Each structure stands twice: as C-alpha cells, then as structure tokens.
Coordinates of C-alpha atoms in Angstrom, one line a residue:
X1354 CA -10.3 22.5 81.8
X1355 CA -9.6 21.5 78.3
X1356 CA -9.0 17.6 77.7
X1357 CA -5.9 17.5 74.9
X1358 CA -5.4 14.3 73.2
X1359 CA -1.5 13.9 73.3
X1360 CA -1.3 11.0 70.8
X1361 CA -3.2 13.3 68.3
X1362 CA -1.1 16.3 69.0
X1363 CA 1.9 14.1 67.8
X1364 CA -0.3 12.9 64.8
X1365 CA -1.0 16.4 63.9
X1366 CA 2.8 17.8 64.1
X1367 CA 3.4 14.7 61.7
X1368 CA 1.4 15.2 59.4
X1369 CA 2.1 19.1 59.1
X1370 CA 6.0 18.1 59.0
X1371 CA 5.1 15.6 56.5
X1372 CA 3.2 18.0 54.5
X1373 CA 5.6 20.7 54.8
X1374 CA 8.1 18.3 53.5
X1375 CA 6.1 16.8 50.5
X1376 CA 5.7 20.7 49.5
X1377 CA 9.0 21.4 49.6
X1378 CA 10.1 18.2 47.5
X1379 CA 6.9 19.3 44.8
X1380 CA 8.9 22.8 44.5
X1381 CA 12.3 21.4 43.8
X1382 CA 11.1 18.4 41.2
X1383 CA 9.0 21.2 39.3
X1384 CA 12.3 23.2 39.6
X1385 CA 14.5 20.7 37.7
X1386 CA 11.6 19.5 35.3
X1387 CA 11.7 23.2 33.9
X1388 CA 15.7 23.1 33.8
X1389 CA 15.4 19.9 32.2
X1390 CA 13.0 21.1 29.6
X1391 CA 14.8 24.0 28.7
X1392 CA 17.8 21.9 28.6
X1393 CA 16.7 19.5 26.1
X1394 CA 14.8 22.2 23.9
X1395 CA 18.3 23.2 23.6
X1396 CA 19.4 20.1 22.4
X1397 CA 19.6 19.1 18.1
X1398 CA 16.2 17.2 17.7
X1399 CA 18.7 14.6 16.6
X1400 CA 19.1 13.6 19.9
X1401 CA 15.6 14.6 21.4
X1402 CA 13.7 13.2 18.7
X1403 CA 13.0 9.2 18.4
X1404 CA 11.4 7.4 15.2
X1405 CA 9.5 4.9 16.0
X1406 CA 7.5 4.6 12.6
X1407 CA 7.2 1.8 10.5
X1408 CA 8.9 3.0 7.4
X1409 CA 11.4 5.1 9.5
X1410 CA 9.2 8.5 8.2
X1411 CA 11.6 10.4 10.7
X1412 CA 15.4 9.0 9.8
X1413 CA 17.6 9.5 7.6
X1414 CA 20.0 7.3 6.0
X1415 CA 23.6 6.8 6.0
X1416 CA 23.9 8.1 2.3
X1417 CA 22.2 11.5 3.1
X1418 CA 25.0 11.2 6.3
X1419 CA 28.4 10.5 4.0
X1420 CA 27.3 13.5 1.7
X1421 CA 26.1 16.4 4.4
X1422 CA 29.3 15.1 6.3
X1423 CA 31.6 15.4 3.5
X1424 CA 30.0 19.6 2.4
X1425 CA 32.8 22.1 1.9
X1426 CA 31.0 25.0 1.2
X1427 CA 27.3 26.3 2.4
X1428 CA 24.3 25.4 1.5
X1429 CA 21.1 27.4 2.1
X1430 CA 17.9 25.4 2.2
X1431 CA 15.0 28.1 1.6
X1432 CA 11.5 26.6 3.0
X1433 CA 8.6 28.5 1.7
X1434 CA 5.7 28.1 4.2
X1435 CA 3.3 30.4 5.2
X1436 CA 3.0 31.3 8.7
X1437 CA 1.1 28.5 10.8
X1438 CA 1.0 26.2 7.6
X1439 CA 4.4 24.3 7.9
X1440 CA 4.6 20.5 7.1
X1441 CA 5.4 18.5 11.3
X1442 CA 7.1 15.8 8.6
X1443 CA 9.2 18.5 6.4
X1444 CA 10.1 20.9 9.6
X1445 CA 11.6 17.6 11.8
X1446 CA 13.6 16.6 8.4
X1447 CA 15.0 19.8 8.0
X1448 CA 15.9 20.5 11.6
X1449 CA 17.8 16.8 10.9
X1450 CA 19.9 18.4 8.1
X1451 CA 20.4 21.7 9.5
X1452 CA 22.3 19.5 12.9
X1453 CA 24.3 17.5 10.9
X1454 CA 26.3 20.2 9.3
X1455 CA 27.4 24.0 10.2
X1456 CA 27.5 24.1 6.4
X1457 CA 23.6 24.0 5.8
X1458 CA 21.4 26.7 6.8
X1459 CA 17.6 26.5 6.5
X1460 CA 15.7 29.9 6.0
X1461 CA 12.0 30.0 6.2
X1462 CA 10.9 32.7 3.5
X1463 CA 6.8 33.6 3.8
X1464 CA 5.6 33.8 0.8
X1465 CA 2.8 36.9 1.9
X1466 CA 5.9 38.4 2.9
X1467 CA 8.2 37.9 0.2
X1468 CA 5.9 37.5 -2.5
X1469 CA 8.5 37.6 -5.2
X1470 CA 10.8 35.4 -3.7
X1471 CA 10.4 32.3 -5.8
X1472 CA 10.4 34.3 -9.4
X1473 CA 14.6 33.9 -9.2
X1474 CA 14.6 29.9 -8.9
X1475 CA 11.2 28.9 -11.3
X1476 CA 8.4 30.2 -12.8
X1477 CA 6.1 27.8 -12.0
X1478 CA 3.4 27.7 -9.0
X1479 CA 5.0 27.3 -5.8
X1480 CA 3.1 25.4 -3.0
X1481 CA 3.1 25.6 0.7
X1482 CA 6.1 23.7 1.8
X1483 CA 8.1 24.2 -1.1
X1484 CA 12.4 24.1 -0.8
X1485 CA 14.8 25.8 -2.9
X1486 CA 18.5 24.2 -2.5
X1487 CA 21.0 26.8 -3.3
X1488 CA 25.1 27.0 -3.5
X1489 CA 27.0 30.3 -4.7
X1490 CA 25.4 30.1 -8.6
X1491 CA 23.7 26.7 -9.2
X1492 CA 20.0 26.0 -7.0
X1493 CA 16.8 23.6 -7.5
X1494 CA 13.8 24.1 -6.7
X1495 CA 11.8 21.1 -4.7
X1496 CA 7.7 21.7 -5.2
X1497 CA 6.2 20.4 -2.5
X1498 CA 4.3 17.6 -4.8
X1499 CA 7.9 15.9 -5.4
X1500 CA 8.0 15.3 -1.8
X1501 CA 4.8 13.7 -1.6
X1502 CA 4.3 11.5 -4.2
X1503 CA 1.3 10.3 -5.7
X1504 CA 1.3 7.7 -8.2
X1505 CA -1.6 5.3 -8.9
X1506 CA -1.7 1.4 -7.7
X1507 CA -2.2 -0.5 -11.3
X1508 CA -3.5 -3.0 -9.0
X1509 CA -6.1 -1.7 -6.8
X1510 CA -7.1 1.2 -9.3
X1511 CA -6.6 3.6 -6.3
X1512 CA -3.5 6.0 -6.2
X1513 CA -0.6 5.6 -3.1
X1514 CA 1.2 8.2 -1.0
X1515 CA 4.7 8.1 -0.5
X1516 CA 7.5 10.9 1.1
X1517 CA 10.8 11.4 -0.6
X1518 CA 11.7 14.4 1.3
X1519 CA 15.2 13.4 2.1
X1520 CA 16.1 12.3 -1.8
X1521 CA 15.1 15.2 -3.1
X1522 CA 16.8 17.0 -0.5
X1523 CA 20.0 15.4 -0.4
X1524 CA 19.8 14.9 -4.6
X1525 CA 19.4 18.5 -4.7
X1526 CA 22.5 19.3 -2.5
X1527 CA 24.7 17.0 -4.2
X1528 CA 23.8 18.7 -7.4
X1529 CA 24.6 22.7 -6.3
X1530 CA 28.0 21.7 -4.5
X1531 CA 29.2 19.3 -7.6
X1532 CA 30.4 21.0 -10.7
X1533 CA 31.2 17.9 -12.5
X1534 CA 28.0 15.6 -13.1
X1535 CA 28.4 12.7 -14.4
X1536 CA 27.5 12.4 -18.3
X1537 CA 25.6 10.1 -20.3
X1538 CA 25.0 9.8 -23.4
X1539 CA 21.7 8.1 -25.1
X1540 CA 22.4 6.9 -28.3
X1541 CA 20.0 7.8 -31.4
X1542 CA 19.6 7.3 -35.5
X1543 CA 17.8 3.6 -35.2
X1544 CA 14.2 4.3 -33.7
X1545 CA 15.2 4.1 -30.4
X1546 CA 12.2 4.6 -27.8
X1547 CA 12.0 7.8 -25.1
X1548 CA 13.4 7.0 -22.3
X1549 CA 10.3 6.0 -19.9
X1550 CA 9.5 8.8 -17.4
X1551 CA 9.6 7.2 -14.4
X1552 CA 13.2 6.3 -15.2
X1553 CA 14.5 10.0 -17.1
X1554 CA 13.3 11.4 -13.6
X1555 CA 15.2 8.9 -11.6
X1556 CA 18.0 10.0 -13.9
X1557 CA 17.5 13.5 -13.3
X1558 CA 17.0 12.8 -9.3
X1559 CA 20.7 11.3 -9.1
X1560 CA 22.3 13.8 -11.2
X1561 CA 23.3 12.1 -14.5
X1562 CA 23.2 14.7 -17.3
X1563 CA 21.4 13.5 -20.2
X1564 CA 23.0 14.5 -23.6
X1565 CA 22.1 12.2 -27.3
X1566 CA 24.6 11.1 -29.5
X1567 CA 24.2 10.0 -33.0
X1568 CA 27.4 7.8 -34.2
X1569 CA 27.2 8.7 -37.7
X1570 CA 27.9 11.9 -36.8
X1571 CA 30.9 11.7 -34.7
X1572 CA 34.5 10.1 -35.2
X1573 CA 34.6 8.9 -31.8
X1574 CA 32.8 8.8 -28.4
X1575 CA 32.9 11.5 -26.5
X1576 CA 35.6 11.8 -23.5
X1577 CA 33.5 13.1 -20.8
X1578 CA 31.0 9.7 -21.5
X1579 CA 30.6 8.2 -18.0
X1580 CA 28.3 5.7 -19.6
X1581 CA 26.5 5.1 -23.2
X1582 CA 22.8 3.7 -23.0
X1583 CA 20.9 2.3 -26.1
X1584 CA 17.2 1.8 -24.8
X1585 CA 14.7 0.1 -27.5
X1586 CA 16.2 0.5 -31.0
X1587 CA 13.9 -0.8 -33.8
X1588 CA 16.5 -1.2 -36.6
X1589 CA 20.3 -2.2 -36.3
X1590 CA 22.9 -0.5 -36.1
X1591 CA 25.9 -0.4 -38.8
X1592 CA 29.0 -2.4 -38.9
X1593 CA 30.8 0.7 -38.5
X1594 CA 28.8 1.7 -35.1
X1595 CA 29.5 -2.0 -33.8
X1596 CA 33.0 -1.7 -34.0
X1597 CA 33.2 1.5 -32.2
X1598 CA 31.0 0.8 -29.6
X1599 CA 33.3 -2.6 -29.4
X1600 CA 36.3 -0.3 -29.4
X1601 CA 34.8 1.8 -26.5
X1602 CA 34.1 -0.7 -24.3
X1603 CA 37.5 -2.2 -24.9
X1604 CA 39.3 1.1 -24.2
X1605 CA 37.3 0.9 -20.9
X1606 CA 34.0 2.1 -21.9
X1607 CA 30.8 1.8 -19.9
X1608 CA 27.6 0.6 -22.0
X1609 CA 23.7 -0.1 -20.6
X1610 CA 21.7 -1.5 -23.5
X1611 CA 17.9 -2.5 -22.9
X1612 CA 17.2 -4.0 -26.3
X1613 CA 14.9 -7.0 -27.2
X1614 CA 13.3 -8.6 -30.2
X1615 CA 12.1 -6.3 -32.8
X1616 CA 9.2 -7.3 -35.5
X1617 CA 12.4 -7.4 -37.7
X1618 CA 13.3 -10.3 -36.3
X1619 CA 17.0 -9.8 -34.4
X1620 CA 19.2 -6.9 -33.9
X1621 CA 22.4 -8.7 -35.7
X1622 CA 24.9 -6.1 -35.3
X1623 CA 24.0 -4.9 -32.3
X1624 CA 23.7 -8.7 -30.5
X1625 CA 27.3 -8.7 -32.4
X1626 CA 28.6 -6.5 -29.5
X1627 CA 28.0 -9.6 -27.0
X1628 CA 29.4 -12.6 -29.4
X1629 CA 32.9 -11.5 -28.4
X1630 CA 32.3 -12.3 -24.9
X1631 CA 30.8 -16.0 -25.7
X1632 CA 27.4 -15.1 -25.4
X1633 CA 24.8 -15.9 -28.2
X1634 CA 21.2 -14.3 -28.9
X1635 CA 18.0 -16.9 -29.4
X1636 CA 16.1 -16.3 -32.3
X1637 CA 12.6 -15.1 -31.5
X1638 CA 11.0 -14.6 -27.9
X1639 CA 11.4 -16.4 -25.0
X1640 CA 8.1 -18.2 -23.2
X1641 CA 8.2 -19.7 -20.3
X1642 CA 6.3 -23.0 -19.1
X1643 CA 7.0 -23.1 -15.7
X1644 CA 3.8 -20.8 -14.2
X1645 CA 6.5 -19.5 -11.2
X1646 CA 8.4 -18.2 -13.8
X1647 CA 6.0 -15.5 -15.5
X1648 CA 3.5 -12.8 -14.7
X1649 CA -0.5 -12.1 -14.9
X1650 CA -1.0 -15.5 -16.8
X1651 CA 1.3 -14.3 -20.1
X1652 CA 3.8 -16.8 -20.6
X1653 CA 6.0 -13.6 -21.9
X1654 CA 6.3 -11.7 -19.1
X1655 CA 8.8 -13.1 -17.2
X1656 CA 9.6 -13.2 -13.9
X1657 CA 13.4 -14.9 -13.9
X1658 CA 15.8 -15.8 -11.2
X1659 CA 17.5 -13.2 -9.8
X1660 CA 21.6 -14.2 -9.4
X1661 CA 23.5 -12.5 -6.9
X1662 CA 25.4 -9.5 -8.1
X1663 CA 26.2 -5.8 -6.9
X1664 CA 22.9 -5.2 -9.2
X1665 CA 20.8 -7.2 -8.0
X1666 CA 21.9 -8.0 -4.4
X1667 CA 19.7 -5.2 -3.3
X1668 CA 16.4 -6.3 -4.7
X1669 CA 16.9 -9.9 -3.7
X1670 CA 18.0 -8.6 -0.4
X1671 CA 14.1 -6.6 0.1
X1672 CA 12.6 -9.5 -1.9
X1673 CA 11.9 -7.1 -4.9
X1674 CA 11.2 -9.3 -8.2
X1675 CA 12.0 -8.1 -11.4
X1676 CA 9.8 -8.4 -14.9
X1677 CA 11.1 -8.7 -18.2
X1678 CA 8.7 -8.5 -20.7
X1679 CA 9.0 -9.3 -24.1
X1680 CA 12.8 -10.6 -24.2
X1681 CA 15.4 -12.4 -26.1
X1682 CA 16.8 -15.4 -24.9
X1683 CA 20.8 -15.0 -23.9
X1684 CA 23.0 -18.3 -23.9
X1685 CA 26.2 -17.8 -22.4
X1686 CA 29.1 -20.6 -23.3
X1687 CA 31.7 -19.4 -21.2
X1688 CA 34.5 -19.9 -23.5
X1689 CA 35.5 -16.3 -23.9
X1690 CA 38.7 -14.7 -23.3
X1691 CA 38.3 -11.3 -23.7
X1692 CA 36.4 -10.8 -20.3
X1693 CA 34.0 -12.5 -17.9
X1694 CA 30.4 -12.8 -18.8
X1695 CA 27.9 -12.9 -15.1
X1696 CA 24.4 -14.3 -15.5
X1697 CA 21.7 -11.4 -13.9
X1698 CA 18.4 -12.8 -14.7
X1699 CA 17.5 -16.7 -16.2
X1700 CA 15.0 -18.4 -17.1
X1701 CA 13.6 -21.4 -15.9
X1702 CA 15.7 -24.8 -18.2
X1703 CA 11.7 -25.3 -19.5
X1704 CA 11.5 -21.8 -21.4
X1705 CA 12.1 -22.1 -25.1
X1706 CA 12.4 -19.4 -27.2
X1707 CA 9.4 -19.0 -30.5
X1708 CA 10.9 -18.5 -33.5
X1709 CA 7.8 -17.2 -34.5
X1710 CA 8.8 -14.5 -32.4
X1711 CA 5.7 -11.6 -32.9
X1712 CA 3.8 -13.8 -35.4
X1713 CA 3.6 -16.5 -32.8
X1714 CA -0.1 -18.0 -32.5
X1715 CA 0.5 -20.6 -29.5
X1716 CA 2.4 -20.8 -26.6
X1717 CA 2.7 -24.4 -27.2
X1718 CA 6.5 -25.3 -28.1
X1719 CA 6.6 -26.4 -31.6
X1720 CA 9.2 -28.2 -33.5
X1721 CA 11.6 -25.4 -34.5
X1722 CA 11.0 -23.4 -31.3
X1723 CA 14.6 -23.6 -29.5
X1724 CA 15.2 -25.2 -25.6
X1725 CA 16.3 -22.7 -22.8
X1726 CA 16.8 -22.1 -20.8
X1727 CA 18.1 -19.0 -21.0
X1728 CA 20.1 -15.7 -19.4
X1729 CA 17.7 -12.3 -20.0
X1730 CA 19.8 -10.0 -18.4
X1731 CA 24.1 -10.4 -18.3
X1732 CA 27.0 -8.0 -16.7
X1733 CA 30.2 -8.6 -18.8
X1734 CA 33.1 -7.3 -17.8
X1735 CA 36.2 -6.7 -20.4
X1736 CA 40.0 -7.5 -19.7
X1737 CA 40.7 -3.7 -20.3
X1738 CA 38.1 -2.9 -17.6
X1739 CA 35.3 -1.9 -19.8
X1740 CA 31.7 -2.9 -18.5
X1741 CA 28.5 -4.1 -20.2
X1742 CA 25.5 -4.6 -18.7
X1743 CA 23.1 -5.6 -21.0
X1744 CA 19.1 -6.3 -20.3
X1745 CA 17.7 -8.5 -23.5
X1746 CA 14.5 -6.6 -23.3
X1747 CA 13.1 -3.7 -24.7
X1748 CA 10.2 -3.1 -22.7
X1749 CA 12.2 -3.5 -20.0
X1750 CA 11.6 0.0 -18.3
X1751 CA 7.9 0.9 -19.7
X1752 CA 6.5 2.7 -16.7
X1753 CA 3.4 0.1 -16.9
X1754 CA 5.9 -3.0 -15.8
X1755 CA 7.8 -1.2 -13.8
X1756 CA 4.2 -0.4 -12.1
X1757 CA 3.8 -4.7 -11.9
X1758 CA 7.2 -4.8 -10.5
X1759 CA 7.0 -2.4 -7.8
X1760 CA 9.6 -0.5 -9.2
X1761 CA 11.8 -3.2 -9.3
X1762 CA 12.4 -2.5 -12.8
X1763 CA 13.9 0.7 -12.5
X1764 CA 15.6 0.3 -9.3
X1765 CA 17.4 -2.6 -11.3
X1766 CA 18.2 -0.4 -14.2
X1767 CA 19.9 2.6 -12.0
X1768 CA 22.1 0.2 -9.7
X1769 CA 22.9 -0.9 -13.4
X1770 CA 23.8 2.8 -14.0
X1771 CA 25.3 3.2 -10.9
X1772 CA 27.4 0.3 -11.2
X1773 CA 28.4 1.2 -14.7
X1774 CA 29.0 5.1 -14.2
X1775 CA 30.3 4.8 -10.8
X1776 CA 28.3 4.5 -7.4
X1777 CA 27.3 8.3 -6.3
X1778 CA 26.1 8.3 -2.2
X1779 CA 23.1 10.9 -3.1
X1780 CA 21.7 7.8 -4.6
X1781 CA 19.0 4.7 -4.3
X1782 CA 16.9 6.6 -1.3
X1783 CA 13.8 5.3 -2.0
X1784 CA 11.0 6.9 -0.6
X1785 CA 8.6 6.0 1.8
X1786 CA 5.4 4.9 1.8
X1787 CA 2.9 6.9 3.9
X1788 CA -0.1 4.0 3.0
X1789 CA -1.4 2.1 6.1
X1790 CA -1.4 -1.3 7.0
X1791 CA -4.3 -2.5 8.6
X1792 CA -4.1 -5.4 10.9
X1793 CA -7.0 -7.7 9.8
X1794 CA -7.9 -10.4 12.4
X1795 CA -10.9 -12.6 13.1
X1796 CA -14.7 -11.9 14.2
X1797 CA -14.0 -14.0 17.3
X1798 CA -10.8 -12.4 18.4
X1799 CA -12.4 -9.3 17.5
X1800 CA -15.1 -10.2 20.4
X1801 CA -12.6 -11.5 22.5
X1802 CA -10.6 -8.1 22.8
X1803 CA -13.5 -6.0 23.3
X1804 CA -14.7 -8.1 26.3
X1805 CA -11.1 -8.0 27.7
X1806 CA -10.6 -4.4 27.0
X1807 CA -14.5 -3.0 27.6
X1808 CA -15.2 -5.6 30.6
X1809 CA -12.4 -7.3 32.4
X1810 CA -9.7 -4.7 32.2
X1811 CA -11.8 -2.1 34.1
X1812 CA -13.5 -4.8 36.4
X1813 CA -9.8 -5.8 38.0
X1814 CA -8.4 -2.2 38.0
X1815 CA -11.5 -1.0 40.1
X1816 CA -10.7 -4.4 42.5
X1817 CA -7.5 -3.6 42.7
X1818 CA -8.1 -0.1 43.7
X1819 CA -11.1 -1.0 46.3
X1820 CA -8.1 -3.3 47.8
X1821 CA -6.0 -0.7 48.1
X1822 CA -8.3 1.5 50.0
X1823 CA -9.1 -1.0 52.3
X1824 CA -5.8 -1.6 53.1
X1825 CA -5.3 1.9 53.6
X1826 CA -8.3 2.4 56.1
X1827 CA -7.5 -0.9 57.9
X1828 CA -4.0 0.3 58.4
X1829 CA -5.2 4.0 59.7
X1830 CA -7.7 2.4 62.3
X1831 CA -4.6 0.6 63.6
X1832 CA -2.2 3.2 64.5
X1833 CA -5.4 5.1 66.1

C-alpha cells in the first residue's frame, strides 16, 4: 500500500494555487502595461516627455509659448529629412510646437522623394534636417547649420557647438504671420562702419528690416522709423543733421548710437545731440587704473559697472559682463530738464580720460589727462517720450569683443534695440550650448570611488543576497 505524506499533499495544492494565482496576476499586469503604453503613446510628448538636461536642450521657453499661443492663421513647418536620418533633438522640438497649437502643422518632405521640393523656398544646398516655415505667401528657409551653430572659442582656439532650434523656429514664424516688421533705419554719408555680422544676423533673427538713410537727402525722417541707429561714424555730422535728429527724438523718436573717439579727435555735433540732456563728452579716451575694471591687461578695454536697467538687468541677472573698448568718457550733471539721463555702464572714479586720445604713448595719467570717472554707456529718455540709448564706443559690437564678452556685447545692444523699438516675444532666445562639462576632481578621490564602486559596492550586495537566501532556506526547513 502506498504511504501518502498528507502535510505534503497540502504543500503541493499550495503551491499549485499559488502558482496558478501568480500566473494569473502576470497576465492582467502585462494586460494594463500594454493599455498604458498605448495610452501614453497617445498622449502630446509634452506631457510624456521630461527634460532633465543641463541647458534645458528639450524645453521651450515662455516666449516661443506667448507667440505659438497667440497664431491666427496656419503655419506649415516642412522638415526635410531623409528617411532613417531625422535629428532625436529637431523631431522632439517639433512634436513640442506641433502640441501647442492646432495652427502649426509639421510635414516631413523626403528629399529622394521630392527632389525638387526645396527649389520654391532657396536655391542654395539644403541639408538633412533642414525646415522651411511657411504662411499663405511669405516662408524662410532654416538650413540645418543655423540650428547648430558652430562658432570658434577666441579663447581656447577650438570651435563650440550650440542649438538654436527653437529661435530660429519661432523667429521664423513670427516673421510669415506678421506683415508689419518693425523698420530701422541705419544712418549713412559720414564713414559709418558695417554693421558687425554677428549683430546684422541677430537683427535679421528678430525681424527688424534693415533699410539706410542718408539725411542730406531727405526733408524729414521717415514715418515708418521704429528706430534710427548710427554705428561707428568717422566724421561728424552737420548742424543741419543735429537738429533733426534732435527734432526726431523730441517728436518721440527712437535713436541707438554706438559712436566713440575718432583719430579726428571728437564727434562735436553729433556729442551735441546729448548736451541737451546735461550730459558732456571727455575729450580723448578713457583708461582705466583699477585692474578690475579692464580686460586682457589693456587699460582700454573696459570692463565697467553694469547699473540696473531693463537693458542690462538681464546680463547682470546671468552674470554676463559687458566690454567696451575704445570709449569716450560720458559725465552726466543731472541738471537737465528736458528728460531724464540713466547711467548704463561707468567707470571706476580712478579712470581718466587721455587727451592724447590715439597718439597717446603711456598709460600713465599725465597733467592734462582729465579725472573720471565716467558713464560709457547712458539711456535718456525725453519729456515727449523720445528715447536715446547711446553706447560711447565705436567698437562696441566688433564681432572680436563680442567674442571676449561672451556675447554680452550684442545681447546688450539688441535689449537696447528692443527697448527702443518696442519689446517683440520672438526675441532674446539664446541658444544652447551642446559643449560638455567635465567634472574634474582629485587623484585620491578618483581612487577612492573606484574602490567603493569596483570593490565594496559588489562585496555588500553579494552579503546581502547570501543573507537572504539563508533566510529563505532557514525558513523552508522550518515549516517542513
């Protein structure tokens, strides 16, 4: 006769219940997994997607948000990609644009396919990942080498990386949906400089239309003129130009002037514009004494004090420092009445300006040389509620010290443009930086972490887990 073991009948019939049971719960948590999945595939990436890099790579800011938010009419975004060749960075940016408005529409357009495609926007050589940003009649094309930008370090002689997807994007829809740009005009006729490249294209990016404007030619400044900009003369202007540039910033005119010292000695008429408000140019060029207070061991490159102001509150704010180069010395008295005068950059009070100016063969202050110190940089504004902002610098701009700066330069020249001309939401989205930053730390935490992380680590997570077995067994051999 067969000997049954009744305690290890009941064991058995446990453990296939228990089985049974832990099958059944497997089926139905795979079940709602897959729902889940499907169910969040189906969601905006907005909401499934998480950035969690250091420069935000993934986001977008509130400026892009205002001006998707406030689209009337459609915008098609055409991405030409070849199959299996799209940009992760480009497609999740997109897919963020295309969620926050039923107005936007992004169409993929293969370029094997639709080899013509591109021939209607620009003739030049489109790349993989390319956009073209189109509304009823006006689009721009985006090549995929303004996206990622590559500009060299003046510092380390090596070339950086950054992504400005989403202000070229959102630049390029605020142009086709707005049919009035703003206009400036750049005045001409006294040997005014180009306009730096680094700043025209910042320009361009925020949707200021560039026109020139010669005042001998005209009897009046243009209507349309959200804002006139003088940038590096080399001779003075006329009596006759004074007054009606004095005349349209007192009708409520907007003016940006980056002028300095010329070999000439100063620009009298021009300076004239700013002895109406109480403020007073320096003869000959500033130097500083205090080493804090200037740049790569040239006592005339300046580094001044930033004062707080809708300029500059932005650079002070990401500790951004300014250089101005080259610069006449400012001294404001305060005593005018036909508008308020506001300090942007100074000078240290040890600064005195050379009236040698560009003959000057020491640093050394000399017995003429005047005491600072001194305002480089001033925002006046007029009783009649026209605006200077005026930058006592010609150099001011030059794509090399804006380089030293960091772009501090030219980020402080367009919130001067924006705050002149009127601020405009598609603007100041800087792009980010896809450099990394290496964590340097020392030989003997360097040895310290490898022991831990090669040697102890594994050493207690292999105790721990001959414990638990242990346990297990010990507790097994009980209920037998």
């Amino acid at each position: 006769m067969k000997n049954t073991n009744p305690r290890r009948t009941v064991r058995s019939q446990t453990a296939f219940k228990g089985g049974s049971y832990s099958l059944v719960i497997t089926v139905v948590v795979l079940a709602l997994l897959i729902v889940a999945n499907i169910f969040v595939c189906a969601m905006p990436t907005t909401l499934t997607k998480y950035d969690i890099s250091s420069t935000k790579l993934y986001s977008i800011t509130s400026n892009t948000k205002v001006v998707v938010n406030a689209l009337r009419q459609d915008v098609t975004i055409y991405w030409v990609v070849q199959s299996g060749e799209e940009d992760d960075v480009i497609e999740n940016l997109l897919g963020k644009y295309e969620s926050l408005s039923d107005h936007i529409e992004v169409v993929k357009k293969n370029p094997d396919v639709f080899p013509t495609f591109t021939e209607q926007y620009t003739d030049e050589t489109v790349p993989n990942n390319s956009l073209i940003v189109e509304s009823g009649e006006r689009s721009r094309y985006i090549s995929y080498n303004d996206i990622y930008v590559t500009e060299a370090d003046v510092y380390s002689y090596s070339y950086t990386t950054s992504f400005d997807g989403e202000g070229a994007i959102t630049s390029a829809i605020d142009y086709v949906v707005t049919e009035d740009l703003p206009q400036l005009y750049i005045l001409e006729g006294h040997g005014e400089a180009e306009l730096p490249s680094t700043f025209s294209d910042q320009i361009e990016k925020e949707n200021y239309e560039i026109n020139t404007l010669s005042l001998l030619t005209v009897d009046e400044i243009p209507e349309d003129a959200a804002c006139i900009v003088i940038y590096a003369p080399s001779s003075d202007i006329s009596e006759e130009e004074e007054q009606m540039l004095a005349d349209y910033v007192t009708g409520g005119g907007k003016l940006l002037v980056m002028a300095g010292p010329t070999e000439d000695g100063t620009l009298e008429n021009l300076y004239g514009l700013l002895s109406d408000y109480g403020v007073e140019a320096a003869e000959g060029i500033v130097i500083e004494s205090d080493r804090e207070h200037y740049a790569f061991g040239s006592p005339y490159i300046l580094m001044p004090d930033m004062i707080s102001h809708e300029i500059t509150d932005s650079l002070m704010e990401a500790n951004y420092f300014p250089i101005m180069p080259i610069a006449q010395g400012l001294t404001v008295s305060g005593s005018a009445s036909k508008g308020t005068v506001t300090e942007l950059l100074t000078t240290s009070d040890t600064a005195f300006s050379k009236i040698a100016g560009y003959s000057l063969s020491t640093y050394e202050k000399e017995e003429d040389d005047i005491d600072g110190g001194f305002a480089v940089a001033v925002s006046i504004e007029d009783n009649s509620g026209g605006q200077i902002v005026w930058f006592a610098s010609s150099n001011f701009l030059d794509n090399m010290y804006n380089a030293y700066s960091s772009g501090a330069n030219v980020d402080m020249g367009m919130n001067a443009l924006s705050f002149l001309a009127g601020e405009r939401e598609a603007i100041a989205i800087r792009s980010k930086s896809l450099n990394y930053n290496y964590l340097t730390i020392s030989e003997s935490t360097s040895s310290l972490l490898k022991t831990l992380m090669i040697g102890a680590f594994p050493l207690v997570y292999l105790g721990i887990g001959i414990c638990v077995i242990l346990r297990k067994r010990k507790v097994q051999n009980e209920t037998v």
